[in-house]
Coordinates of N, CA and C in Angstrom, one line a residue:
Y1 N 115.8 126.8 -93.7 CA 114.9 125.9 -93.0 C 114.6 126.5 -91.7
M2 N 115.7 127.0 -90.9 CA 115.5 127.6 -89.5 C 114.4 128.8 -89.5
D3 N 114.5 129.6 -90.6 CA 113.5 130.7 -90.7 C 112.1 130.2 -91.0
L4 N 112.0 129.3 -91.8 CA 110.7 128.8 -92.2 C 110.0 127.8 -91.2
S5 N 110.9 127.1 -90.5 CA 110.1 126.1 -89.6 C 110.6 126.3 -88.2
G6 N 111.6 127.0 -87.8 CA 112.0 127.2 -86.4 C 112.8 126.2 -86.0
K7 N 113.2 125.2 -86.8 CA 114.0 124.0 -86.3 C 115.3 123.9 -87.2
D8 N 116.3 123.3 -86.5 CA 117.4 123.0 -87.2 C 117.4 121.8 -88.0
V9 N 117.8 122.0 -89.4 CA 117.7 121.0 -90.2 C 118.6 119.7 -90.0
H10 N 119.7 119.9 -89.3 CA 120.6 118.9 -89.0 C 119.8 118.1 -87.9
F11 N 118.9 118.3 -87.2 CA 118.2 117.4 -86.3 C 116.8 117.0 -86.8
A12 N 116.6 117.2 -88.1 CA 115.2 117.0 -88.6 C 115.3 115.5 -89.1
K13 N 114.3 114.6 -89.0 CA 114.2 113.3 -89.5 C 114.2 113.3 -91.1
F14 N 114.8 112.4 -91.7 CA 114.8 112.4 -93.1 C 113.4 112.0 -93.5
P15 N 112.7 112.6 -94.6 CA 111.4 112.3 -94.9 C 111.3 110.8 -95.3
A16 N 110.2 110.1 -95.1 CA 110.1 108.7 -95.5 C 109.3 108.8 -96.8
A17 N 109.7 107.7 -97.6 CA 108.9 107.6 -99.1 C 107.5 107.2 -98.7
E18 N 106.7 107.9 -99.5 CA 105.3 107.4 -99.6 C 105.1 106.3 -100.3
D19 N 104.1 105.3 -99.9 CA 103.7 104.3 -100.8 C 102.7 104.8 -101.8
Y20 N 102.9 104.4 -103.0 CA 102.1 104.8 -104.1 C 101.8 103.6 -105.1
E21 N 100.5 103.5 -105.3 CA 100.3 102.4 -106.3 C 99.6 102.9 -107.5
L22 N 100.1 102.3 -108.8 CA 99.4 102.5 -110.0 C 98.4 101.5 -110.3
P23 N 97.1 101.8 -110.6 CA 96.1 101.0 -110.8 C 96.5 100.2 -112.1
G24 N 96.6 98.8 -111.9 CA 97.0 97.9 -113.0 C 98.5 97.8 -113.4
V25 N 99.3 98.4 -112.6 CA 100.8 98.2 -112.9 C 101.5 98.0 -111.7
T26 N 102.4 97.0 -111.8 CA 103.2 96.7 -110.5 C 104.6 97.7 -110.7
G27 N 105.4 97.4 -109.5 CA 106.7 98.1 -109.7 C 107.5 97.4 -110.6
E28 N 107.3 95.9 -110.5 CA 108.3 95.2 -111.5 C 108.1 95.5 -112.9
E29 N 106.7 95.7 -113.2 CA 106.4 95.9 -114.7 C 107.0 97.2 -115.1
L30 N 106.9 98.2 -114.2 CA 107.5 99.5 -114.5 C 109.0 99.4 -114.7
E31 N 109.6 98.6 -113.8 CA 111.2 98.4 -113.8 C 111.5 97.7 -115.1
A32 N 110.6 96.7 -115.5 CA 110.9 96.0 -116.7 C 110.8 96.9 -118.0
L33 N 109.8 97.9 -118.1 CA 109.7 98.8 -119.2 C 110.8 99.7 -119.1
D34 N 111.2 100.1 -118.1 CA 112.5 101.1 -117.9 C 113.7 100.4 -118.4
S35 N 113.9 99.2 -118.0 CA 115.1 98.5 -118.5 C 115.1 98.0 -119.9
E36 N 113.9 97.7 -120.5 CA 113.8 97.5 -122.0 C 114.2 98.7 -122.7
I37 N 113.6 99.8 -122.3 CA 113.9 101.1 -123.0 C 115.5 101.4 -123.1
W38 N 116.0 101.2 -121.8 CA 117.7 101.4 -121.7 C 118.3 100.4 -122.5
K39 N 117.9 99.2 -122.5 CA 118.5 97.9 -123.3 C 118.6 98.4 -124.8
Q40 N 117.3 98.8 -125.3 CA 117.3 99.1 -126.7 C 118.2 100.2 -127.1
K41 N 118.3 101.4 -126.3 CA 119.3 102.4 -126.4 C 120.5 101.8 -126.6
K42 N 121.1 101.1 -125.6 CA 122.3 100.6 -125.5 C 122.8 99.7 -126.6
D43 N 121.8 98.7 -127.1 CA 122.1 98.0 -128.1 C 122.2 98.7 -129.4
K44 N 121.8 100.0 -129.5 CA 122.0 100.8 -130.6 C 123.2 101.7 -130.6
G45 N 123.9 101.7 -129.5 CA 125.1 102.2 -129.2 C 124.8 103.8 -128.9
L46 N 123.5 104.1 -128.3 CA 123.1 105.4 -128.1 C 123.2 105.7 -126.4
S47 N 123.4 106.9 -126.2 CA 123.4 107.3 -124.8 C 122.2 107.1 -124.2
L48 N 122.1 106.8 -122.7 CA 120.8 106.8 -122.3 C 119.9 107.9 -122.2
K49 N 120.7 109.1 -122.5 CA 120.0 110.3 -122.6 C 119.6 110.8 -124.0
A50 N 119.8 109.7 -124.9 CA 119.4 110.0 -126.3 C 117.9 110.2 -126.4
E51 N 117.6 111.0 -127.4 CA 116.1 111.3 -127.7 C 115.6 110.1 -128.3
V52 N 114.2 109.8 -128.0 CA 113.4 108.9 -128.6 C 112.3 109.6 -129.3
K53 N 112.2 109.6 -130.6 CA 111.3 110.4 -131.5 C 109.9 110.0 -131.0
E54 N 109.6 108.7 -131.0 CA 108.3 108.2 -130.6 C 108.5 106.8 -130.0
A55 N 107.7 106.6 -129.0 CA 107.5 105.4 -128.1 C 106.2 104.9 -128.2
V56 N 106.0 103.8 -128.5 CA 104.8 103.0 -128.4 C 104.8 102.3 -127.1
I57 N 104.0 102.5 -126.2 CA 103.9 101.6 -124.8 C 102.6 101.1 -124.6
P58 N 102.5 100.1 -123.7 CA 101.2 99.4 -123.5 C 100.3 100.6 -122.6
D59 N 99.1 100.4 -123.0 CA 98.0 101.3 -122.4 C 98.1 101.4 -120.8
K60 N 98.4 100.3 -120.1 CA 98.5 100.5 -118.8 C 99.4 101.4 -118.1
F61 N 100.4 101.9 -119.0 CA 101.3 102.9 -118.4 C 100.9 104.5 -118.6
K62 N 99.6 104.7 -119.1 CA 99.2 105.9 -119.3 C 99.4 106.9 -118.0
P63 N 99.2 106.3 -116.8 CA 99.2 107.2 -115.8 C 100.7 107.6 -115.6
V64 N 101.5 107.1 -116.0 CA 103.1 107.6 -115.9 C 103.6 108.2 -117.2
E65 N 102.9 108.6 -118.1 CA 103.3 108.9 -119.5 C 104.3 110.0 -119.3
K66 N 103.9 111.1 -118.5 CA 104.9 112.3 -118.4 C 106.1 111.9 -117.8
D67 N 106.0 111.1 -116.9 CA 107.3 110.7 -116.2 C 108.2 109.7 -117.1
L68 N 107.6 108.8 -117.8 CA 108.4 108.0 -118.8 C 108.9 108.9 -119.8
A69 N 108.3 109.9 -120.3 CA 108.7 110.8 -121.4 C 110.0 111.7 -120.8
A70 N 109.8 112.0 -119.6 CA 110.9 113.0 -119.0 C 112.2 112.0 -118.8
A71 N 112.0 110.8 -118.2 CA 112.9 110.0 -117.8 C 113.7 109.4 -119.0
H72 N 113.1 109.2 -120.1 CA 113.8 108.6 -121.4 C 113.9 109.5 -122.5
N73 N 113.5 110.7 -122.3 CA 113.7 111.8 -123.4 C 113.0 111.3 -124.4
I74 N 111.7 111.2 -124.3 CA 110.7 110.7 -125.3 C 110.0 112.0 -125.8
V75 N 109.9 112.1 -127.2 CA 109.2 113.4 -127.6 C 107.9 113.0 -127.8
K76 N 107.4 112.0 -128.5 CA 106.0 111.7 -128.5 C 105.8 110.2 -128.0
V77 N 104.6 110.0 -127.3 CA 104.2 108.7 -126.7 C 102.9 108.3 -127.4
A78 N 103.0 107.2 -127.8 CA 101.6 106.7 -128.3 C 101.3 105.1 -127.7
Y79 N 100.2 104.6 -127.9 CA 99.8 103.4 -127.1 C 99.5 102.3 -127.9
G80 N 99.9 100.9 -127.6 CA 99.9 99.8 -128.4 C 100.0 98.7 -127.3
K81 N 100.2 97.4 -128.0 CA 100.2 96.3 -127.3 C 101.7 95.9 -126.7
E82 N 102.6 96.4 -127.4 CA 104.0 96.1 -127.1 C 104.9 97.4 -127.3
L83 N 106.0 97.4 -126.5 CA 106.9 98.5 -126.6 C 107.5 98.5 -128.2
K84 N 107.5 99.8 -128.7 CA 108.2 100.0 -129.8 C 108.9 101.4 -129.7
L85 N 110.2 101.5 -130.2 CA 110.9 102.8 -130.1 C 111.3 103.2 -131.6
D86 N 111.2 104.5 -131.7 CA 111.7 105.0 -132.9 C 112.8 106.2 -132.5
F87 N 114.0 106.0 -133.0 CA 115.1 106.9 -132.6 C 115.2 107.9 -133.7

């Protein structure tokens, strides 16, 4: 850090989180979707890292498709009216 910026990292301010809004999706809705995916895995006795062969998610979550796939180990994402998971 010293070589790149000329500053001591120990005295640098911690970076602040940026506000980011998804059009048509609230943080609460995204949190609820994550929770439901984890609940379905838990109810089946699976690890939270277990692979999901296909997840059908509501259309409004298209902007975060790649993030959801990575976070929940989803192989294929499709869109529909309600959440459906195939393990």
